[in-house]
XYZ file of C-alpha atoms in Angstrom:
717
model
C 0.153 0.305 0.015
C 1.253 3.312 -0.708
C 0.308 6.947 0.257
C 1.336 8.406 -2.870
C -2.222 9.643 -3.711
C -2.380 11.572 -7.280
C -4.889 14.238 -7.978
C -6.754 11.960 -10.372
C -7.216 9.402 -7.485
C -8.384 11.883 -5.150
C -11.106 13.366 -7.643
C -12.391 9.847 -8.404
C -12.657 9.189 -4.735
C -14.799 12.252 -4.333
C -16.726 11.447 -7.429
C -17.432 7.702 -6.191
C -18.531 8.882 -2.760
C -20.855 11.615 -4.245
C -22.377 9.200 -6.653
C -22.753 6.351 -3.976
C -24.431 8.815 -1.571
C -26.729 10.422 -4.175
C -27.967 6.873 -5.281
C -28.507 6.015 -1.556
C -30.666 9.045 -1.354
C -32.507 8.032 -4.335
C -33.217 4.404 -3.000
C -33.804 5.004 0.666
C -35.032 8.440 1.198
C -36.777 9.453 -2.142
C -38.033 5.928 -2.748
C -36.993 6.393 -6.615
C -33.766 4.589 -7.394
C -32.232 5.581 -10.707
C -29.443 2.997 -11.323
C -29.606 -0.998 -10.997
C -28.475 -2.778 -8.149
C -25.632 -3.983 -10.554
C -24.607 -0.632 -11.406
C -24.498 0.526 -7.698
C -22.590 -2.324 -6.621
C -19.829 -1.807 -9.518
C -19.539 1.823 -8.124
C -19.263 0.526 -4.535
C -16.455 -2.180 -5.309
C -14.502 0.406 -7.212
C -14.597 2.594 -3.960
C -13.633 -0.375 -1.893
C -10.478 -1.044 -4.174
C -9.487 2.596 -4.317
C -9.373 2.628 -0.546
C -7.788 -0.377 -0.171
C -4.854 0.881 -2.220
C -4.954 4.273 -0.725
C -6.220 3.852 2.883
C -5.708 7.648 3.877
C -8.530 8.205 1.442
C -11.153 6.781 3.600
C -12.926 9.115 5.995
C -15.237 8.352 8.789
C -18.247 9.048 6.756
C -17.214 6.927 3.951
C -20.158 4.769 2.348
C -17.708 1.694 2.793
C -18.304 2.545 6.615
C -21.905 3.022 6.772
C -25.114 1.442 6.024
C -27.298 2.986 3.198
C -30.140 5.070 4.342
C -29.848 7.785 6.655
C -32.876 9.101 8.464
C -35.062 11.297 6.370
C -36.628 14.230 7.936
C -39.579 15.067 9.099
C -39.897 12.051 11.281
C -38.113 12.027 14.651
C -34.929 9.973 14.903
C -34.774 7.004 16.950
C -31.713 4.901 17.978
C -31.530 0.976 17.525
C -30.896 -0.948 20.420
C -28.171 -2.821 18.387
C -26.822 -2.192 14.938
C -28.950 -2.878 12.101
C -26.681 -4.040 9.305
C -27.196 -4.048 5.377
C -26.597 -7.204 3.401
C -23.614 -7.824 0.980
C -24.932 -8.999 -2.430
C -23.711 -11.579 -4.988
C -25.242 -12.025 -8.427
C -23.890 -15.360 -9.716
C -22.738 -18.730 -8.603
C -18.949 -17.932 -8.942
C -19.384 -15.142 -6.319
C -21.666 -17.182 -3.928
C -18.742 -19.949 -4.079
C -16.293 -17.344 -3.327
C -18.496 -16.396 -0.015
C -19.116 -20.025 0.949
C -15.111 -20.684 0.608
C -14.359 -17.679 2.997
C -16.842 -19.273 5.470
C -15.351 -22.552 5.283
C -11.759 -21.157 5.568
C -12.712 -18.804 8.651
C -14.643 -21.876 10.363
C -12.665 -24.548 9.517
C -15.547 -26.680 8.296
C -19.066 -26.305 6.287
C -21.626 -24.813 8.651
C -25.418 -25.441 8.697
C -27.056 -22.989 6.497
C -30.468 -21.101 6.584
C -32.277 -19.804 3.430
C -35.005 -17.664 3.047
C -36.466 -15.037 0.571
C -35.500 -11.593 0.100
C -38.618 -9.712 0.135
C -38.843 -6.515 -1.837
C -40.089 -4.117 0.913
C -38.911 -1.622 3.370
C -36.630 -2.891 6.677
C -37.898 -1.906 9.828
C -36.910 -2.413 13.437
C -39.338 -3.350 16.274
C -39.003 -3.441 19.995
C -41.088 -5.059 22.469
C -40.811 -4.593 26.247
C -42.672 -7.052 28.420
C -44.478 -8.265 25.554
C -45.856 -4.805 24.460
C -44.929 -2.842 21.323
C -42.647 -0.081 22.161
C -41.345 1.341 18.901
C -41.157 0.703 15.276
C -38.359 2.425 13.274
C -37.013 2.408 9.559
C -33.399 1.013 9.234
C -32.001 4.640 8.663
C -28.117 4.485 8.651
C -28.068 1.160 10.560
C -27.852 3.044 14.057
C -30.558 5.592 13.706
C -33.763 5.523 11.806
C -37.211 7.070 11.461
C -39.619 6.588 14.101
C -42.659 5.410 12.591
C -44.382 4.154 15.861
C -47.514 6.213 15.323
C -48.174 4.974 11.914
C -47.776 1.394 12.994
C -50.831 1.404 14.957
C -52.824 1.292 11.733
C -50.828 -1.833 10.262
C -52.923 -4.651 11.306
C -49.954 -7.075 10.484
C -47.887 -5.564 13.187
C -48.894 -7.006 16.702
C -49.364 -4.711 19.570
C -48.696 -7.172 22.041
C -46.952 -10.756 21.911
C -48.495 -13.901 22.926
C -47.176 -16.911 24.902
C -44.352 -16.367 27.121
C -42.200 -13.425 25.382
C -38.804 -12.304 26.801
C -39.046 -9.047 28.636
C -37.035 -7.267 25.904
C -37.128 -8.259 22.356
C -36.061 -6.299 19.221
C -36.829 -7.875 16.092
C -35.992 -6.906 12.414
C -38.441 -7.552 9.718
C -39.678 -6.298 6.169
C -42.560 -4.158 5.577
C -44.189 -4.779 2.193
C -47.340 -4.970 0.094
C -48.748 -8.317 -1.652
C -48.644 -8.172 -5.459
C -52.312 -7.924 -5.242
C -52.594 -5.060 -2.940
C -49.504 -3.455 -4.889
C -51.689 -3.511 -8.108
C -54.699 -2.229 -6.309
C -52.991 0.700 -4.926
C -51.387 1.698 -8.082
C -54.800 1.620 -9.753
C -55.976 4.030 -6.860
C -53.197 6.382 -7.540
C -53.323 6.451 -11.189
C -56.967 6.950 -10.851
C -56.134 10.299 -8.649
C -53.913 11.580 -11.582
C -51.053 10.710 -9.681
C -47.516 8.639 -10.795
C -47.750 4.979 -10.237
C -45.042 3.454 -7.912
C -42.278 1.701 -9.707
C -42.395 -1.459 -7.498
C -43.676 -2.878 -4.080
C -40.650 -1.598 -2.172
C -41.349 2.082 -3.224
C -44.894 1.883 -2.460
C -44.271 0.318 1.063
C -41.760 3.100 1.819
C -43.929 5.833 0.568
C -46.934 4.601 2.290
C -45.442 3.990 5.681
C -43.759 7.522 5.500
C -47.192 8.985 5.394
C -47.584 11.862 8.172
C -50.814 10.499 9.598
C -50.414 12.654 12.545
C -50.372 15.773 10.623
C -53.501 14.877 8.549
C -55.415 14.317 11.974
C -54.001 17.830 12.976
C -55.421 19.363 10.045
C -58.810 17.802 10.512
C -58.963 19.220 14.139
C -57.629 22.809 12.936
C -60.401 22.603 10.059
C -62.918 21.480 12.336
C -62.366 24.261 14.910
C -62.196 26.981 11.997
C -65.804 28.219 11.254
C -64.676 29.078 7.916
C -63.920 25.794 6.838
C -66.483 24.462 4.312
C -68.185 21.194 4.390
C -66.750 20.053 1.095
C -62.974 20.801 2.416
C -63.564 18.931 5.732
C -65.020 15.916 4.112
C -61.828 16.140 1.762
C -59.494 15.996 4.459
C -61.371 13.160 6.263
C -61.586 11.198 2.927
C -57.842 11.441 2.549
C -57.102 10.556 6.293
C -59.300 7.260 5.659
C -57.668 6.345 2.420
C -54.089 6.843 4.168
C -55.043 4.709 7.030
C -56.544 2.185 4.672
C -53.206 1.968 2.768
C -51.371 1.331 5.831
C -53.426 -1.393 6.870
C -52.794 -3.232 3.712
C -49.162 -3.467 4.474
C -47.922 -6.861 5.434
C -44.772 -7.708 7.982
C -42.471 -10.682 7.952
C -39.680 -10.717 10.651
C -36.438 -12.192 9.863
C -34.022 -11.274 12.479
C -33.472 -10.643 16.139
C -31.298 -7.780 17.633
C -31.381 -7.042 21.543
C -33.011 -9.878 23.542
C -33.475 -10.110 27.464
C -34.835 -13.055 29.227
C -34.119 -16.030 26.996
C -31.268 -17.755 25.605
C -31.095 -18.544 21.832
C -28.318 -20.689 19.915
C -29.334 -20.312 16.332
C -31.238 -18.400 13.636
C -33.902 -20.988 13.382
C -34.399 -21.442 17.276
C -35.058 -17.455 16.984
C -37.529 -17.856 14.197
C -39.390 -20.479 16.411
C -39.297 -18.147 19.359
C -40.909 -15.164 17.261
C -43.501 -17.418 15.883
C -44.479 -18.274 19.464
C -44.609 -14.756 20.276
C -47.354 -14.424 17.469
C -45.024 -12.531 14.906
C -45.243 -12.961 11.309
C -42.575 -15.344 10.209
C -41.978 -16.794 6.674
C -43.130 -19.948 5.843
C -40.819 -20.194 3.209
C -37.264 -20.417 5.126
C -35.557 -23.748 5.384
C -32.569 -24.916 7.656
C -29.778 -27.212 6.416
C -30.043 -26.172 2.949
C -27.419 -26.641 0.084
C -27.287 -23.059 -0.773
C -27.025 -23.343 -4.526
C -29.898 -25.802 -4.748
C -32.023 -23.239 -2.582
C -31.312 -20.571 -4.886
C -32.023 -22.376 -8.085
C -35.218 -23.626 -6.659
C -36.720 -20.133 -5.709
C -35.432 -18.576 -9.040
C -37.664 -21.040 -10.767
C -40.517 -20.265 -8.416
C -39.978 -16.547 -7.589
C -43.683 -16.001 -8.634
C -45.255 -18.650 -6.763
C -45.125 -16.432 -3.414
C -47.790 -13.720 -2.780
C -45.138 -11.076 -2.731
C -42.516 -9.599 -4.975
C -38.811 -11.015 -4.346
C -35.580 -10.031 -5.782
C -33.363 -12.849 -4.760
C -32.758 -15.118 -1.549
C -30.533 -14.773 1.476
C -28.351 -17.464 2.858
C -27.368 -17.249 6.582
C -24.874 -19.299 8.849
C -27.740 -20.630 11.349
C -25.490 -21.147 14.602
C -25.188 -17.918 16.465
C -21.870 -19.020 18.054
C -20.636 -19.389 14.556
C -22.162 -16.029 13.478
C -20.209 -14.405 16.200
C -17.000 -15.996 15.284
C -17.438 -14.912 11.547
C -18.382 -11.221 12.873
C -19.343 -8.262 10.747
C -17.532 -5.491 8.582
C -18.537 -1.958 9.187
C -21.683 -2.373 7.051
C -22.547 -6.229 6.804
C -22.411 -9.330 8.448
C -20.031 -11.690 7.042
C -22.358 -14.769 7.849
C -24.813 -13.946 5.536
C -25.160 -13.060 1.843
C -28.199 -11.887 -0.485
C -28.143 -13.602 -3.887
C -29.907 -11.269 -6.222
C -31.483 -13.091 -9.170
C -31.023 -11.832 -12.636
C -33.772 -9.397 -13.824
C -36.644 -10.731 -15.994
C -36.392 -10.073 -19.641
C -39.411 -9.257 -21.993
C -39.922 -7.939 -25.632
C -41.855 -4.799 -26.515
C -42.216 -2.280 -29.106
C -40.061 0.875 -29.204
C -42.342 3.569 -30.295
C -39.946 6.476 -30.082
C -36.876 7.870 -28.552
C -37.238 11.385 -26.950
C -35.007 13.732 -24.644
C -35.580 15.060 -21.247
C -33.348 18.022 -19.729
C -32.314 17.777 -16.075
C -31.798 20.315 -13.505
C -28.000 20.814 -14.462
C -28.878 21.047 -18.245
C -27.992 17.406 -18.949
C -29.740 16.126 -21.999
C -30.967 12.380 -21.638
C -32.485 10.349 -24.225
C -35.099 7.900 -22.992
C -37.191 5.159 -24.748
C -40.994 5.386 -25.020
C -42.277 1.863 -25.242
C -45.390 0.182 -25.885
C -46.456 -0.708 -22.185
C -45.757 -4.103 -20.774
C -45.603 -5.915 -17.708
C -42.008 -6.977 -16.228
C -41.108 -8.246 -13.106
C -44.303 -7.116 -11.517
C -45.081 -3.634 -12.864
C -46.141 -1.808 -16.216
C -43.442 -0.213 -17.941
C -43.540 1.950 -20.969
C -40.291 4.365 -20.397
C -36.499 3.508 -19.696
C -33.507 5.853 -19.550
C -31.032 5.394 -22.507
C -28.467 7.476 -20.637
C -26.566 9.330 -23.819
C -26.531 9.204 -27.380
C -23.558 7.070 -27.181
C -25.411 4.242 -25.417
C -28.185 4.440 -28.306
C -25.216 3.766 -30.658
C -23.458 1.161 -28.661
C -26.658 -0.771 -28.389
C -27.703 -0.435 -32.053
C -31.201 0.610 -31.349
C -33.476 1.982 -33.887
C -36.963 3.712 -33.481
C -39.570 1.166 -34.200
C -37.519 -1.592 -33.036
C -38.740 -4.589 -31.112
C -36.336 -4.576 -28.212
C -35.620 -6.769 -25.192
C -36.290 -5.057 -22.074
C -35.655 -5.928 -18.550
C -35.851 -4.620 -14.996
C -32.261 -4.137 -13.918
C -31.951 -5.276 -10.283
C -35.898 -5.937 -10.904
C -36.183 -2.118 -10.344
C -34.953 -0.081 -12.999
C -36.349 -0.402 -16.613
C -33.476 -1.177 -19.054
C -33.297 -1.744 -22.731
C -30.986 -4.272 -23.404
C -30.951 -4.304 -27.120
C -33.066 -4.811 -30.439
C -34.447 -8.154 -31.748
C -32.605 -7.597 -34.955
C -34.564 -10.695 -36.508
C -38.223 -8.604 -36.178
C -36.877 -5.600 -38.018
C -39.155 -4.860 -41.103
C -37.063 -2.010 -42.903
C -39.248 0.555 -41.494
C -37.178 1.429 -38.371
C -35.158 4.571 -38.096
C -31.996 6.011 -36.670
C -32.011 8.142 -33.750
C -30.742 11.612 -34.097
C -29.640 13.657 -31.203
C -31.193 17.080 -31.342
C -28.744 20.074 -31.672
C -31.030 22.245 -29.906
C -32.380 22.153 -26.244
C -36.140 20.963 -26.612
C -37.417 23.272 -23.819
C -35.595 26.391 -24.778
C -34.007 26.324 -27.963
C -30.493 26.611 -26.954
C -27.731 24.921 -28.931
C -26.492 21.828 -26.705
C -22.922 20.747 -26.421
C -20.506 18.820 -24.343
C -19.275 20.898 -21.240
C -15.771 19.979 -22.010
C -13.731 18.082 -24.542
C -14.436 14.370 -24.363
C -17.752 14.424 -22.333
C -20.217 11.985 -23.521
C -23.110 14.081 -21.920
C -24.419 16.798 -23.778
C -25.870 19.759 -22.083
C -28.041 22.953 -22.300
C -26.053 25.702 -21.566
C -28.885 28.138 -20.906
C -28.947 27.336 -16.900
C -30.796 30.857 -16.228
C -33.684 30.761 -18.757
C -34.154 27.165 -19.649
C -37.660 26.213 -18.334
C -36.945 22.723 -17.915
C -33.901 23.065 -15.878
C -35.790 25.630 -13.539
C -38.677 22.971 -12.980
C -36.320 20.492 -12.143
C -34.274 22.656 -10.013
C -37.418 23.760 -8.270
C -38.535 20.128 -7.888
C -34.973 19.330 -6.041
C -35.631 22.175 -3.757
C -38.572 20.799 -2.522
C -37.230 17.361 -2.117
C -36.203 15.716 0.936
C -32.446 15.910 0.131
C -32.813 19.739 0.083
C -35.504 21.721 1.985
C -38.197 19.240 2.270
C -41.143 21.334 1.225
C -44.412 19.365 1.006
C -46.394 20.558 -1.853
C -43.358 21.536 -4.133
C -43.377 18.130 -6.235
C -42.990 17.679 -10.101
C -46.184 18.780 -11.046
C -46.423 21.961 -8.820
C -42.919 23.030 -10.235
C -44.110 22.398 -13.522
C -47.198 24.473 -12.801
C -45.309 27.404 -11.294
C -42.964 27.746 -14.438
C -45.426 26.750 -17.287
C -48.054 29.243 -16.166
C -45.499 32.122 -15.579
C -45.601 32.431 -12.008
C -41.750 32.000 -11.531
C -38.971 32.632 -14.152
C -36.276 31.886 -11.587
C -36.142 30.214 -7.983
C -35.180 33.809 -6.605
C -38.984 34.554 -6.467
C -39.813 31.105 -4.798
C -40.393 32.363 -1.159
C -42.000 35.648 -2.606
C -45.166 33.463 -3.558
C -48.371 35.080 -2.261
C -52.230 33.887 -2.282
C -52.831 36.522 -4.919
C -50.028 35.161 -7.293
C -51.200 31.596 -7.020
C -54.901 32.557 -7.786
C -53.509 33.160 -11.198
C -52.709 29.279 -11.628
C -55.258 26.738 -12.702
C -53.161 24.227 -10.875
C -53.472 26.101 -7.439
C -57.069 27.127 -7.739
C -60.629 25.768 -7.886
C -63.984 26.841 -8.801
C -66.590 27.276 -5.826
C -69.923 28.859 -7.014
C -68.192 30.246 -10.132
C -65.268 32.037 -8.254
C -61.779 31.022 -8.181
C -60.432 29.958 -4.806
C -57.000 28.673 -3.754
C -57.099 24.829 -3.372
C -55.365 22.643 -0.903
C -52.454 22.368 -2.866
C -51.888 26.141 -2.654
C -52.622 26.370 1.038
C -50.013 23.726 1.623
C -47.369 24.949 -0.665
C -47.444 28.522 0.916
C -47.537 27.000 4.652
C -44.596 24.704 4.093
C -42.540 27.672 2.341
C -42.855 29.493 5.474
C -41.685 26.548 7.401
C -38.950 25.917 5.261
C -37.464 29.364 5.732
C -36.108 28.184 9.124
C -34.277 25.251 8.047
C -30.649 24.771 8.605
C -28.075 26.682 6.578
C -26.641 23.521 4.992
C -29.866 22.580 3.536
C -30.115 25.801 1.827
C -26.551 25.238 0.346
C -27.801 22.009 -1.014
C -31.035 23.663 -2.532
C -28.867 26.068 -4.557
C -27.808 23.423 -6.855
C -24.130 24.217 -6.762
C -22.205 21.429 -8.419
C -20.721 18.700 -6.346
C -22.168 20.394 -3.173
C -24.089 17.677 -1.380
C -25.207 17.335 2.097
C -21.755 16.359 3.540
C -19.880 19.322 1.727
C -22.739 21.744 2.831
C -22.679 20.702 6.484
C -18.956 21.244 6.503
C -19.213 24.706 4.694
C -22.208 25.955 7.146
C -20.329 24.804 10.334
C -16.803 26.537 9.499
C -18.083 29.627 7.734
C -21.184 30.147 9.605
C -22.989 32.397 6.851
C -23.893 32.281 3.251
C -21.932 35.760 2.819
C -18.800 34.231 4.360
C -19.012 31.443 2.050
C -19.702 33.473 -1.073
C -17.020 36.037 -0.325
C -14.136 33.444 0.618
C -11.248 32.667 -1.729
C -10.971 29.427 -3.440
C -7.906 28.451 -1.778
C -9.613 28.998 1.867
C -12.582 26.996 0.650
C -10.486 24.290 -0.658
C -8.481 24.152 2.944
C -11.630 22.848 4.599
C -11.797 18.972 5.322
C -14.114 17.291 2.834
C -14.172 20.279 0.211
C -11.030 20.349 -1.965
C -10.071 22.179 -5.028
C -12.899 20.926 -7.548
C -15.791 21.672 -5.018
C -14.126 25.176 -4.188
C -13.979 25.871 -7.874
C -17.475 25.083 -8.424
C -18.640 27.247 -5.523
C -16.786 30.283 -6.781
C -18.119 29.736 -10.135
C -21.687 29.540 -8.885
C -21.538 32.736 -6.897
C -19.667 34.535 -9.983
C -22.927 34.757 -11.923
C -24.958 37.662 -10.754
C -28.287 35.666 -11.566
C -27.350 33.065 -8.947
C -26.216 35.342 -6.377
C -29.460 37.139 -6.764
C -31.299 33.971 -5.825
C -29.488 34.293 -2.262
C -30.346 37.823 -2.034
C -33.938 37.557 -2.756
C -34.410 34.715 -0.362
C -32.573 36.584 2.465
C -35.011 39.661 1.652
C -38.005 37.088 2.172
C -36.732 36.107 5.567
C -34.838 32.696 4.642
C -32.335 31.797 7.053
C -28.990 32.250 5.620
C -26.889 32.062 8.862
C -25.736 29.178 10.784
C -27.810 28.866 14.050
C -25.966 29.391 17.248
C -25.336 26.507 19.318
C -25.218 26.829 23.032
C -21.745 27.861 23.983
C -19.647 25.083 25.219
C -16.512 25.493 27.031
C -13.044 24.790 25.087
C -11.620 22.415 27.241
C -10.763 20.028 24.343
C -8.949 22.729 22.195
C -6.201 21.128 20.501
C -7.261 17.773 21.322
C -7.563 15.309 18.237
C -10.237 12.438 18.639
C -11.089 9.475 16.468
C -14.237 7.689 17.107
C -15.088 4.082 16.065
C -18.060 1.852 16.727
C -21.395 2.617 18.174
C -21.720 4.790 21.169
C -24.807 4.470 23.682
C -26.638 7.696 23.560
C -24.868 9.234 20.594
C -25.333 9.090 16.768
C -22.133 9.254 14.718
C -22.841 12.833 13.950
C -23.677 13.831 17.520
C -20.683 12.096 18.983
C -18.425 14.174 16.780
C -20.322 17.229 17.555
C -19.813 16.747 21.132
C -16.021 16.952 20.782
C -16.040 19.792 18.191
C -18.429 21.713 20.351
C -15.685 21.788 23.167
C -13.158 23.000 20.674
C -11.765 19.311 19.872
C -10.922 18.008 16.375
C -12.533 14.870 15.200
C -10.432 12.804 12.262
C -10.942 9.683 10.596
C -7.442 8.185 10.634
C -5.550 7.175 13.663
C -2.071 8.331 14.026
C 0.764 9.051 16.599
C -0.730 12.535 16.728
C -4.324 11.238 17.852
C -4.876 12.002 21.272
C -7.778 9.552 21.981
C -9.675 6.873 20.110
C -13.053 6.555 21.462
C -14.416 2.847 20.874
C -17.946 1.828 21.077
C -19.838 -1.286 20.033
C -18.408 -3.241 16.765
C -15.366 -1.012 16.504
C -13.547 -1.415 13.265
C -9.829 -1.633 12.421
C -9.098 1.941 13.985
C -9.206 0.114 17.517
C -6.463 -2.151 16.073
C -4.457 0.650 14.826
C -4.768 2.541 18.258
C -3.488 -0.435 20.326
C -0.614 -0.862 17.485
C 0.447 2.934 18.038
C -0.356 2.998 21.778
C -2.853 5.547 21.346
C -5.109 6.073 24.537
C -8.473 4.340 24.035
C -11.662 5.448 25.648
C -14.789 3.532 26.193
C -18.252 5.109 26.592
C -17.734 5.865 30.185
C -14.227 7.357 29.402
C -15.735 9.440 26.599
C -18.171 11.022 28.978
C -15.110 11.691 31.186
C -13.645 13.468 28.331
C -16.589 15.508 27.469
C -17.336 16.442 30.850
C -13.987 16.741 32.685
C -11.563 17.217 29.912
C -8.352 15.667 28.284
C -6.422 15.251 31.539
C -9.288 13.745 33.796
C -9.832 11.377 30.576
C -6.214 10.324 30.629
C -6.070 10.066 34.394
C -9.068 7.612 34.104
C -6.760 5.297 32.085
C -3.957 5.566 34.837
C -2.029 7.758 32.472
C -0.258 10.886 33.478
């Protein structure tokens, strides 16, 4: 291993991290994945190899050290009692055999395996105390998830009380999902309401579980107490609530794992499943102990549609808990389990046309418009073709019969043409020379780029729509009511020509829009979409500064970079006026991001967005935290593992708030390594270098009494 890291390697690491984090947000938070599992795994494996070659590149928040799916606001955070891991994936028999060989090598013999189906749903964590349900949470980042306990009361598949003789504490893991029948029914309902259908059962389950039932109930109470509320509006609110509750009641649960447990001794995964079933929890009828993994995988690949719910593969686990403990875990996944992902189904359909879309950064993307067809459980009629070179590479013609699959059983992908079916009437696709939305000449941003872009960032309506939609997304300002259709209405109906005026929208301006109004007794009035948008815009004004930095769509500035900028510079003005060199010196920024920031603020129309938002009352200053003493000034700390009472971010903040510095790499200059549950290689490195190691109690001493007291607690001077 070498520490000679080139600028190209550093840039590629930043690019890989940003891409992986972006696709994690699409998958876990927005419930709208945009690449296949195979493509994601290819990126992830490249990052692993790069960090293995250059260990100094790896930071504490590298995706290789975390589980995807950080909690999504606005739900309250809830900390799992024990770490909730993700699973590593394999996609063919050779990869499976490699995993089995590692198991045998580490254990010295072939263990007993348990096989189960991999349900296409949303992972959840349930805690029962003295037999009563105490909490339900999504997986989140593996340590902290979203508290959806309130919504769980409407899911009849989740027992409120356990049966039999349950242990005094039982933490279980499971999957929330829709059966295929309920999934099709739900999609029929949302399409009838004029909304977009869910792409797959997992997205439907995630979106349904994340409904804010409590907010709907609060709206009804307020409307009931308001004498101006019309009967029609009150009826509409109640109908919406009833519909949302009915959807929740259709969700199913299957449990497949155990976390913390007190009051009972278990020796294997299968004995745990028996306990769960005895307690009245819904376990799968399809799991099997003592399997030959290859035979189990082959059987369910042929019978994957014989079950009531969608599956995207199977999971193979070492059954014995003692052997599981011996094998251990990586920072994100257990070594004793593997998910075998099935290859996607392939169908044929007619390619009617190839059109192009314009993204928020101006990227022009061709997509296939096809004759609708059912594949892997849902109807598909469009699929991205990425860029014009991809169309040429696959030799696709308009009018072709094409092979279509769901990559990873999720993302529609055109594999290629059925050449034998050609009639001679097919035509070649020609990439437009001008933007279809604004007419600007499109081109590559720099020599060698495959992607073409519309350079008219300021005035292109398609880019503005996408930027507004992004501003409203959970990744940015999380503005309910600012979805794709609302963003399009604001632009298409002339209400906004720039995002600068977003927070200046008023009832009178929305009254000019057919999307935001309704006719009552011959008079136009604002509808619920308008009222929701205006109310949410007011709430969004007080979001943290880093969220506004993300919302500005500055190239390469995602949540991690935005939080670093907000914490260090404290205000949008300080960021805008800083030199590129000063920006680049900040941990997690670097030269490429610094240049991007300076270029963004150098354009007057973009800086006008900040000015206009500030005048509208938007928060552009980092909120001051309660001043802590600076007793940890000049103290460098590395934190590894899970600490009780802290998330990874809050533990780091506890140190930095007291003047200390948190780094990701252990060196002789490190003052303390704080070790929680499931520590990684940093613990071994600390012991090797003789760096003082603090447990959770020692960390508390460090925070409350300072470095000298922490050293004294270890018997050091």
